[in-house]
PDB file of C-alpha atoms and ligand atoms in Angstrom:
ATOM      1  CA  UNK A1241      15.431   5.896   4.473  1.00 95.00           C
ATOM      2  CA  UNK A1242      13.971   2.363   5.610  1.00 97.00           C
ATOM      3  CA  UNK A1243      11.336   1.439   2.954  1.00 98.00           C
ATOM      4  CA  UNK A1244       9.910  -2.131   2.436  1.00 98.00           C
ATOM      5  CA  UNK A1245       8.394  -2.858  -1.333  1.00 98.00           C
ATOM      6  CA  UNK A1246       5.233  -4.584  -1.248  1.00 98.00           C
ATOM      7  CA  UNK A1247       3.853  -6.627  -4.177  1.00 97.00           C
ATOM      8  CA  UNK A1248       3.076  -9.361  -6.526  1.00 97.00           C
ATOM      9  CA  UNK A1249       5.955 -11.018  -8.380  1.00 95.00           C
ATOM     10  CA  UNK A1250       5.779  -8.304 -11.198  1.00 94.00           C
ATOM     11  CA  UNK A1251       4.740  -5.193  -9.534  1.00 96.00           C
ATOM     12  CA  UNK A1252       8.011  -3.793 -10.555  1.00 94.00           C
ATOM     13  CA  UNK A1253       9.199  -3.845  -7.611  1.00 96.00           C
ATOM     14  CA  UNK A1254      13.199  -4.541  -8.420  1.00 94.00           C
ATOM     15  CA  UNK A1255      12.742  -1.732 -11.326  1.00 92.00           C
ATOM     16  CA  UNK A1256      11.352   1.100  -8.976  1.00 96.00           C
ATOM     17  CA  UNK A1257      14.151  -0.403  -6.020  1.00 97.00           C
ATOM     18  CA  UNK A1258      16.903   0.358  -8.305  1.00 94.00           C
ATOM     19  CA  UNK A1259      16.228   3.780  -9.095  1.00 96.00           C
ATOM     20  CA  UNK A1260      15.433   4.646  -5.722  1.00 97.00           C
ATOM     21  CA  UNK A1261      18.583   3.094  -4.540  1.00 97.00           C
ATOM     22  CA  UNK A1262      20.604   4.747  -6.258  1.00 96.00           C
ATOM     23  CA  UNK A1263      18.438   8.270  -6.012  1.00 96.00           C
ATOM     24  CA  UNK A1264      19.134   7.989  -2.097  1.00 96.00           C
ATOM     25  CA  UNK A1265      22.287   6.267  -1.778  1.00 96.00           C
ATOM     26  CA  UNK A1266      20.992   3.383   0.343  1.00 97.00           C
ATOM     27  CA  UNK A1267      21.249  -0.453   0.062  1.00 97.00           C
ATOM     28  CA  UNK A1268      18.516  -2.227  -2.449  1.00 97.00           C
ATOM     29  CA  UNK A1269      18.313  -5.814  -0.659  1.00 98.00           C
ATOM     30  CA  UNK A1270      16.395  -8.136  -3.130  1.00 97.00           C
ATOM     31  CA  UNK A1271      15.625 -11.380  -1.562  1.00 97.00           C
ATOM     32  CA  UNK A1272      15.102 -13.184  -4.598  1.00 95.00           C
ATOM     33  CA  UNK A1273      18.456 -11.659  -6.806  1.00 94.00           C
ATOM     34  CA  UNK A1274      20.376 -13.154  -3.304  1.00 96.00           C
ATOM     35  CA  UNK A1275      18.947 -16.471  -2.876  1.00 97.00           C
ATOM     36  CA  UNK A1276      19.831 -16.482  -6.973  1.00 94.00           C
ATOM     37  CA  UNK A1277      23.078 -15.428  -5.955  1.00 94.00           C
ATOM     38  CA  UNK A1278      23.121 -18.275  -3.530  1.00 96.00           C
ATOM     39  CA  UNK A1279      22.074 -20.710  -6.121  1.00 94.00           C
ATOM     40  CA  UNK A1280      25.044 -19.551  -8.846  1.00 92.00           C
ATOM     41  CA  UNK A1281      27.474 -19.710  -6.029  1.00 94.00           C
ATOM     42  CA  UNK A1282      26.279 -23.305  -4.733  1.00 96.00           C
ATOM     43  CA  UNK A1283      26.171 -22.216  -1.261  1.00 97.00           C
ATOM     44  CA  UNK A1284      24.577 -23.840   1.918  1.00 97.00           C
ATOM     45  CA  UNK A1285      21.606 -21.603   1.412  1.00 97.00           C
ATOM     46  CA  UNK A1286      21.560 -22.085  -2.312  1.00 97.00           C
ATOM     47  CA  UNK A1287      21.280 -25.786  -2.184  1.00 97.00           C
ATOM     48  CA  UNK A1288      18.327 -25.882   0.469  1.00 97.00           C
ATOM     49  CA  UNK A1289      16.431 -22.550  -2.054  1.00 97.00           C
ATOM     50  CA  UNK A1290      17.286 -24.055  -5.654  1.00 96.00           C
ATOM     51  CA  UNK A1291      14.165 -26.405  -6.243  1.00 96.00           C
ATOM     52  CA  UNK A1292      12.071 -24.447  -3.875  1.00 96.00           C
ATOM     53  CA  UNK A1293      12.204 -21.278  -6.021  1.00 95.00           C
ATOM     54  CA  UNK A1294      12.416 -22.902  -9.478  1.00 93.00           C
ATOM     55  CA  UNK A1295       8.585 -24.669  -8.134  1.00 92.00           C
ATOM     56  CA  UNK A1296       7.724 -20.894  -7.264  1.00 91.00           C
ATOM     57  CA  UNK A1297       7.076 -21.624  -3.802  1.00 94.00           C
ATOM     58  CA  UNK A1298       8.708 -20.004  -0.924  1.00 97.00           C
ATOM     59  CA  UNK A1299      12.133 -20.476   0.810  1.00 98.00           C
ATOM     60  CA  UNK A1300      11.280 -21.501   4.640  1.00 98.00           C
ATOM     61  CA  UNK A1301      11.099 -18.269   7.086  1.00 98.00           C
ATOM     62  CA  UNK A1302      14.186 -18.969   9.106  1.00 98.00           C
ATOM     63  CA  UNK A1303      16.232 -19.484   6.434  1.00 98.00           C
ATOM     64  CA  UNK A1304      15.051 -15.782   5.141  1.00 98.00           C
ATOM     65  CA  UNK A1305      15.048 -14.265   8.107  1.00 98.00           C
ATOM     66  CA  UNK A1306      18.307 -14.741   8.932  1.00 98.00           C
ATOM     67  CA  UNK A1307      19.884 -13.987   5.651  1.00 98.00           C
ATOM     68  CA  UNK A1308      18.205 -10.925   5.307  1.00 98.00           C
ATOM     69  CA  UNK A1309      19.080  -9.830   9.252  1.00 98.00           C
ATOM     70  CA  UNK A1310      22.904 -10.736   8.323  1.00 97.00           C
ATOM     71  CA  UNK A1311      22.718  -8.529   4.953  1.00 97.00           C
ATOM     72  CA  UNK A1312      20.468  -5.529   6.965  1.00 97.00           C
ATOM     73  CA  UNK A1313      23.227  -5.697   8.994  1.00 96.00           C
ATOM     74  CA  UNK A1314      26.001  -5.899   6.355  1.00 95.00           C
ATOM     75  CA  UNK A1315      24.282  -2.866   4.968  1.00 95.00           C
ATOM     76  CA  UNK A1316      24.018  -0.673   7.975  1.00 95.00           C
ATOM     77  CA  UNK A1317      20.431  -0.652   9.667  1.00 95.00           C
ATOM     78  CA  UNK A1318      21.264   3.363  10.265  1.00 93.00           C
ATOM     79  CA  UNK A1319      22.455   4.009   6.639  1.00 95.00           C
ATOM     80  CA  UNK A1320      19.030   3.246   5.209  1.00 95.00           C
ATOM     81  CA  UNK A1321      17.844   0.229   2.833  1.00 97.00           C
ATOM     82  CA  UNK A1322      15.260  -0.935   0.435  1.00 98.00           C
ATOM     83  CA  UNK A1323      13.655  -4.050   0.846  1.00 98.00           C
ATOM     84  CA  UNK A1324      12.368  -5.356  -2.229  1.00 98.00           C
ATOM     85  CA  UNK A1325      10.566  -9.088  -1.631  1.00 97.00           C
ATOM     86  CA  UNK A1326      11.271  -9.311   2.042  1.00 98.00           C
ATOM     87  CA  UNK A1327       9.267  -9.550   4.267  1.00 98.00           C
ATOM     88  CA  UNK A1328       6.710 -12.311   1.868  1.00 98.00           C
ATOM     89  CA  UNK A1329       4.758 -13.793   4.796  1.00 98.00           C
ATOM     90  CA  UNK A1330       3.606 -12.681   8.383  1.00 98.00           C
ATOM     91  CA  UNK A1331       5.887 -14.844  10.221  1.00 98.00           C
ATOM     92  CA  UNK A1332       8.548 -12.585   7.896  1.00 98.00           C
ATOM     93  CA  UNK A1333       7.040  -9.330   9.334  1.00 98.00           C
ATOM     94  CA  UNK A1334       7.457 -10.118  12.548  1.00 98.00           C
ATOM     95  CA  UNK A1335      11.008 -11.457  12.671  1.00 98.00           C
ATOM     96  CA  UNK A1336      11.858  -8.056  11.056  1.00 98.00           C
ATOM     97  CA  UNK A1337       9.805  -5.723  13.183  1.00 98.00           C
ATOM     98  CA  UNK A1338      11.781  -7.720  16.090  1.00 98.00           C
ATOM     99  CA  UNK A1339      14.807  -7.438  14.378  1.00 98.00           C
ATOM    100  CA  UNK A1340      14.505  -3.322  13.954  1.00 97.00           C
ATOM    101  CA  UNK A1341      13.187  -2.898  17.490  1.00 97.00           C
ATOM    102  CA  UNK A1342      16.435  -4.344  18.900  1.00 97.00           C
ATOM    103  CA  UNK A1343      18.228  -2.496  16.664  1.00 96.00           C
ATOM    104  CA  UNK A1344      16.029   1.065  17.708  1.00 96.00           C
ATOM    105  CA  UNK A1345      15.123   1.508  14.036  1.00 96.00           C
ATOM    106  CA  UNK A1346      11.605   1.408  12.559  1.00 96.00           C
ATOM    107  CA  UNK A1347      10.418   1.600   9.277  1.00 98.00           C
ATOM    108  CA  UNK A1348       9.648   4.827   7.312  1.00 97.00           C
ATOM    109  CA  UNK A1349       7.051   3.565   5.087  1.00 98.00           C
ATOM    110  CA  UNK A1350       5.425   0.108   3.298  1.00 98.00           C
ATOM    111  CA  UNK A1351       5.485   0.996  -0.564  1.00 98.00           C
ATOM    112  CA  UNK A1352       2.560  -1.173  -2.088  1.00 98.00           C
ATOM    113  CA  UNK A1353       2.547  -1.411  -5.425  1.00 98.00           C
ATOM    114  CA  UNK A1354      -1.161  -2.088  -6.578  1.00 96.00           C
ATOM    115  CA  UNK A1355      -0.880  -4.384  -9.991  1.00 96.00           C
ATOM    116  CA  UNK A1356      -3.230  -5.831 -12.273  1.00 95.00           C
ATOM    117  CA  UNK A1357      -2.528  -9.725 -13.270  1.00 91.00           C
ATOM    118  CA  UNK A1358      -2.488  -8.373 -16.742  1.00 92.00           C
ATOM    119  CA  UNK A1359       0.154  -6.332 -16.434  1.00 94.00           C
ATOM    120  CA  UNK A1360       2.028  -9.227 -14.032  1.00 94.00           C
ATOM    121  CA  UNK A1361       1.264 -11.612 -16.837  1.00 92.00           C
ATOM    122  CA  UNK A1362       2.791  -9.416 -19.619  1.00 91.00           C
ATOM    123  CA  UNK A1363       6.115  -8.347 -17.467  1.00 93.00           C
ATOM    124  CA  UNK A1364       7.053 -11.224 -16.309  1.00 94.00           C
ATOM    125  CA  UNK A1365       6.586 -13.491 -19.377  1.00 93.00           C
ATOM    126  CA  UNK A1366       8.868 -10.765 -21.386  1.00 94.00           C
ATOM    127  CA  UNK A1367      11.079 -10.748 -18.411  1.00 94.00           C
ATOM    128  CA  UNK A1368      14.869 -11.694 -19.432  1.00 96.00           C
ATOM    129  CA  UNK A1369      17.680 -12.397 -16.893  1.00 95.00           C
ATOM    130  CA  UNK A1370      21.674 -12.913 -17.115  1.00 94.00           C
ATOM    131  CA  UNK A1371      22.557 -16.221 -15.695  1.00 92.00           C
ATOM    132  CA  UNK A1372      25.818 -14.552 -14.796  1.00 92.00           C
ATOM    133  CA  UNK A1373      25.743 -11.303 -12.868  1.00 91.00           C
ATOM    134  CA  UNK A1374      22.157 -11.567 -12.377  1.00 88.00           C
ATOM    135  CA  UNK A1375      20.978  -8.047 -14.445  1.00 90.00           C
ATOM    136  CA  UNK A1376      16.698  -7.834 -15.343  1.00 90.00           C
ATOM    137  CA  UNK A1377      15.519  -6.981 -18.863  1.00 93.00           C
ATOM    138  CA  UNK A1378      12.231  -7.048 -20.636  1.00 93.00           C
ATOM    139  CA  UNK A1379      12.185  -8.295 -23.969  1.00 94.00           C
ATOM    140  CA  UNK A1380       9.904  -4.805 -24.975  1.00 92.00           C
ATOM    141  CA  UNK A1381      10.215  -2.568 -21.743  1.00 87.00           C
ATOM    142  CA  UNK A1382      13.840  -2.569 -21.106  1.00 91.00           C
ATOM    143  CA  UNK A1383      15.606  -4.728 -23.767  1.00 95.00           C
ATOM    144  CA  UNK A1384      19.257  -5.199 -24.095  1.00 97.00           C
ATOM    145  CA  UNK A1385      21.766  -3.045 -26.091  1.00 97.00           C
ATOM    146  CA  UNK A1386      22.433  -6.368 -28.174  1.00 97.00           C
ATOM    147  CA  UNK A1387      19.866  -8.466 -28.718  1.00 95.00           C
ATOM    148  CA  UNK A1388      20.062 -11.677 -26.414  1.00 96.00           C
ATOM    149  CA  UNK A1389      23.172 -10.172 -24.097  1.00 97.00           C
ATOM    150  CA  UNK A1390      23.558  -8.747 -21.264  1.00 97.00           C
ATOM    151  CA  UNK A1391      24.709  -5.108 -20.752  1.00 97.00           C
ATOM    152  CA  UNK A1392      27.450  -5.692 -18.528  1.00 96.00           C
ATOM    153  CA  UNK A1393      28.808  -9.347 -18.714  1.00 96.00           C
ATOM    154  CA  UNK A1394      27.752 -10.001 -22.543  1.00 97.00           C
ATOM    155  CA  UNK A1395      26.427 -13.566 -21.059  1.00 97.00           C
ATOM    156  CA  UNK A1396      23.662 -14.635 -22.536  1.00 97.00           C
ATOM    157  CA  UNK A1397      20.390 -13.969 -21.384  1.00 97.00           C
ATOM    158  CA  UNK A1398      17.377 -15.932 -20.473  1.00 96.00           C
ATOM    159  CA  UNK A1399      14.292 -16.257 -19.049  1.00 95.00           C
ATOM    160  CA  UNK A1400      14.099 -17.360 -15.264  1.00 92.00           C
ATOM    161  CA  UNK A1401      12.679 -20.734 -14.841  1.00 91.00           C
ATOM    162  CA  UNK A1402      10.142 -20.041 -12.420  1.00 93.00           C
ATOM    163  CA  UNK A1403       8.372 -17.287 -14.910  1.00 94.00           C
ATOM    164  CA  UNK A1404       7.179 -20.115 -17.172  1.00 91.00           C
ATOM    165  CA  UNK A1405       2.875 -19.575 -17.039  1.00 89.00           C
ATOM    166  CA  UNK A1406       2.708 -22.355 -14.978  1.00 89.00           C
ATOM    167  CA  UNK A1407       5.179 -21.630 -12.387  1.00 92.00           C
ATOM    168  CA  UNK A1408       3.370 -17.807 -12.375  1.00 92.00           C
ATOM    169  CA  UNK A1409       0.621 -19.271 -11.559  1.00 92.00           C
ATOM    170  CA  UNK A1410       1.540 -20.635  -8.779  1.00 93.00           C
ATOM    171  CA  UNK A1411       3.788 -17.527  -7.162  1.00 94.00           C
ATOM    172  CA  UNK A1412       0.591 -15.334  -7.944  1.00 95.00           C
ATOM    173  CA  UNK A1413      -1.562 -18.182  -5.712  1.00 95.00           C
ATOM    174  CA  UNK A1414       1.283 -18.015  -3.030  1.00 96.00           C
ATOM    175  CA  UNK A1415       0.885 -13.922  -3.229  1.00 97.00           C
ATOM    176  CA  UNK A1416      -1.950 -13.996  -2.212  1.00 96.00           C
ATOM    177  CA  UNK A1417      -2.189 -16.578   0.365  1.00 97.00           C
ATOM    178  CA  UNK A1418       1.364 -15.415   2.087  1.00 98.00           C
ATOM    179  CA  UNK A1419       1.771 -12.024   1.221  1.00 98.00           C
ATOM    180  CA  UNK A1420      -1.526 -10.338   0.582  1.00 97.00           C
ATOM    181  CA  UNK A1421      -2.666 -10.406   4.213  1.00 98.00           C
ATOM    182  CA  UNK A1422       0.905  -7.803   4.933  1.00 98.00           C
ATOM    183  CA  UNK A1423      -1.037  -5.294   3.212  1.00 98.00           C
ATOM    184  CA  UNK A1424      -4.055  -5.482   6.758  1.00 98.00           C
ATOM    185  CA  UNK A1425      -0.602  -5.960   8.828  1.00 98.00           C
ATOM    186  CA  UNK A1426       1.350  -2.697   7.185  1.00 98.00           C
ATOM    187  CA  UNK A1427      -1.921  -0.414   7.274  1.00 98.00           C
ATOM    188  CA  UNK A1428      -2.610  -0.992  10.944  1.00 98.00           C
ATOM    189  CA  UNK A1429       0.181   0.335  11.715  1.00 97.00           C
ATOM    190  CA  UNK A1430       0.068   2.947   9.665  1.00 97.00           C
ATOM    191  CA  UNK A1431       3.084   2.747   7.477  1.00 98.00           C
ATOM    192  CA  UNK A1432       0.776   1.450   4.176  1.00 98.00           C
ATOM    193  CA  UNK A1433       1.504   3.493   0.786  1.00 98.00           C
ATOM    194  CA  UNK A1434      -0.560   1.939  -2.156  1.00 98.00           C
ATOM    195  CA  UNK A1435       1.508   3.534  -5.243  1.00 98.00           C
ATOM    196  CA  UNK A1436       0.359   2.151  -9.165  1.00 98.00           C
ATOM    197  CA  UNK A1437       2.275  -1.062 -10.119  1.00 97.00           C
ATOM    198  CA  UNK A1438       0.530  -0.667 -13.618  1.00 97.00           C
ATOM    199  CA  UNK A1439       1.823   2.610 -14.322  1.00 96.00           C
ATOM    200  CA  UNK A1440       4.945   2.779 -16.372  1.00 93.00           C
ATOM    201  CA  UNK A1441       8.234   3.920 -14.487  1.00 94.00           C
ATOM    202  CA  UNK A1442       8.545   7.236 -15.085  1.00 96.00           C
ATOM    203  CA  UNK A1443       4.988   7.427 -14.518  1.00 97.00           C
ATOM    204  CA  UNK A1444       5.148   6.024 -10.946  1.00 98.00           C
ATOM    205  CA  UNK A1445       8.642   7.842 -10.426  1.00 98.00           C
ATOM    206  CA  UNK A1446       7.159  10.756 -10.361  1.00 98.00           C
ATOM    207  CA  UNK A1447       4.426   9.171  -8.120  1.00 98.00           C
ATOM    208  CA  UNK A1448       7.174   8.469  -5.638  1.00 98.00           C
ATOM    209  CA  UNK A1449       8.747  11.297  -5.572  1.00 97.00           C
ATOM    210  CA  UNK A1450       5.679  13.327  -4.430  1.00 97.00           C
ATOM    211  CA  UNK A1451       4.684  10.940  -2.324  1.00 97.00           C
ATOM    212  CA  UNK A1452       8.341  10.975  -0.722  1.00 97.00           C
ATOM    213  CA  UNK A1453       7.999  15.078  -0.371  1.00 96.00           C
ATOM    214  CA  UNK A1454       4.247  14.573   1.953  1.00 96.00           C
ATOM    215  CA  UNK A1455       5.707  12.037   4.353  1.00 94.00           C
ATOM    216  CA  UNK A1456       9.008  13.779   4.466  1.00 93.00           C
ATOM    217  CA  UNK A1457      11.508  11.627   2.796  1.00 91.00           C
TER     218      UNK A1457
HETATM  219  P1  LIG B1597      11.653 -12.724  -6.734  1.00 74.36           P
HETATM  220  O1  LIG B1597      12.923 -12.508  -7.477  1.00 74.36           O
HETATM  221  O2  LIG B1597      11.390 -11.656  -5.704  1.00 74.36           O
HETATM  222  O3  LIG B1597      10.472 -12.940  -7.642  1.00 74.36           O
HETATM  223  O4  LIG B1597      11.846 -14.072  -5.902  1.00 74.36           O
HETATM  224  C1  LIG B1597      12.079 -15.304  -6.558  1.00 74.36           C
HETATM  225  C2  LIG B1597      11.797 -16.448  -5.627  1.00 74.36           C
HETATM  226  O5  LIG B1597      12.688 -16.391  -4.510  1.00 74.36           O
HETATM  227  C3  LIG B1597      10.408 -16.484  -5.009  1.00 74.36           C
HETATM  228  O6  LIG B1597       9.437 -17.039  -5.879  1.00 74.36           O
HETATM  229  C4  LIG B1597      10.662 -17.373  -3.797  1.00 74.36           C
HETATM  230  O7  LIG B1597      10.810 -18.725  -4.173  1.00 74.36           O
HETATM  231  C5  LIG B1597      12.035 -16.886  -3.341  1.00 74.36           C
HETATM  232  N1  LIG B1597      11.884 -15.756  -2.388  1.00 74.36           N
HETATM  233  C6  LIG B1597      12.178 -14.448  -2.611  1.00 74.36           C
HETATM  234  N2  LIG B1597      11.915 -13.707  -1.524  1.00 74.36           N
HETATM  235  C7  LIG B1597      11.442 -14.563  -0.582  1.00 74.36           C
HETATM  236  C8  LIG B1597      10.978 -14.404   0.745  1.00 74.36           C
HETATM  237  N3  LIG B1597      10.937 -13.200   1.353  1.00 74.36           N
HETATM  238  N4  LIG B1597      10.557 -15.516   1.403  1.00 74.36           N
HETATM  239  C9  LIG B1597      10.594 -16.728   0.836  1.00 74.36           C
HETATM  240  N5  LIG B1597      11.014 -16.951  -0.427  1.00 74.36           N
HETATM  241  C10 LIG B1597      11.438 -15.882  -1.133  1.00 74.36           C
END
């Protein structure tokens, strides 16, 4: 399975990865949770991301591309992966439709998950993260066993900096000047899904999962 997860910041698109993921054994690469990675760590590429993501802007297309070709490749472009926030602009497609060409792979489908900016607005102001390992809650969707702490690490949790309203704002503008025109790219070649990124998750599970049985995945 080679799936890409189209969307606004939001969509649910790191929720609906996860489960999938782990459904069909086979890698879920988030761009964002590894340039956060990047950041915790203080690596090269953390340094040059850090004040680029906290603005909600976007990291430069090089730098992206060739992460995310060194972590496709990590994972095993014949074992299957998720992309979830990769590729964010057409310059992105491209490099990866190269990139899985040389590589005799192509994509199976282009998961686009539809979403109202209420529903973006209401997710990601409630959304929670831990500053340590990295895990998502929602203060009312998915909250925390304990109040305040995470799961797995018992860190505190907190709320990202760049889903303060303002900063939102601003991703949702970059949406749809950067990504928005993938959806035209993706449906010309005819690997466009639009699912509902409003729908709650079991709700759009199930969604998947007969959409998954009609173009045999
Ligand atoms: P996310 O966790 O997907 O909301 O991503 C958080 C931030 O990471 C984004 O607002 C961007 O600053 C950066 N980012 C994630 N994916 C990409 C990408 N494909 N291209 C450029 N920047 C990205």
């Amino acid at each position: 399975m080679r799936l890409v997860l189209l969307g606004p910041p939001g969509a649910g698109k790191g929720t609906h990865a996860k489960i999938l993921s782990e459904k069909f054994k086979v890698s879920h690469l988030a761009t964002g949770d590894i340039l956060r990675k990047h950041i915790r760590e203080q690596s090269e590429i953390g340094s040059r991301a850090k004040d680029i993501i906290e603005r909600g802007g976007l990291v430069p297309d090089e730098l992206v591309n060739e992460m995310m070709a060194g972590e496709v490749e990590r994972a095993g472009v014949s074992k299957g992966f998720i992309l979830d926030g990769y590729p964010r602009t057409l310059g992105q497609a491209e490099a990866l439709n190269r990139f899985l060409k040389s590589h005799n792979a192509e994509l199976d489908a282009v998961l686009n998950f539809a979403t109202s900016e209420r529903v973006i607005i209401d997710r990601l102001s409630g959304r929670r993260i831990c500053p340590e390992c990295g895990a998502n809650y929602h203060i009312r969707n998915i909250p925390p066993k304990k109040e305040g702490s995470c799961d797995r690490c018992q860190a505190k949790i907190v709320q990202r900096k760049d889903d303060q309203p303002d900063t939102i704002r601003h991703r949702l503008a970059t949406y749809e000047k950067e990504t928005y025109p993938l959806i035209a790219y993706y449906r010309e070649k005819n690997l466009l899904q639009d699912v509902h990124g409003d729908w709650d998750v079991p709700e759009l599970q199930t969604e998947l999962k007969e959409l998954f049985a009609q173009i045999g995945l």
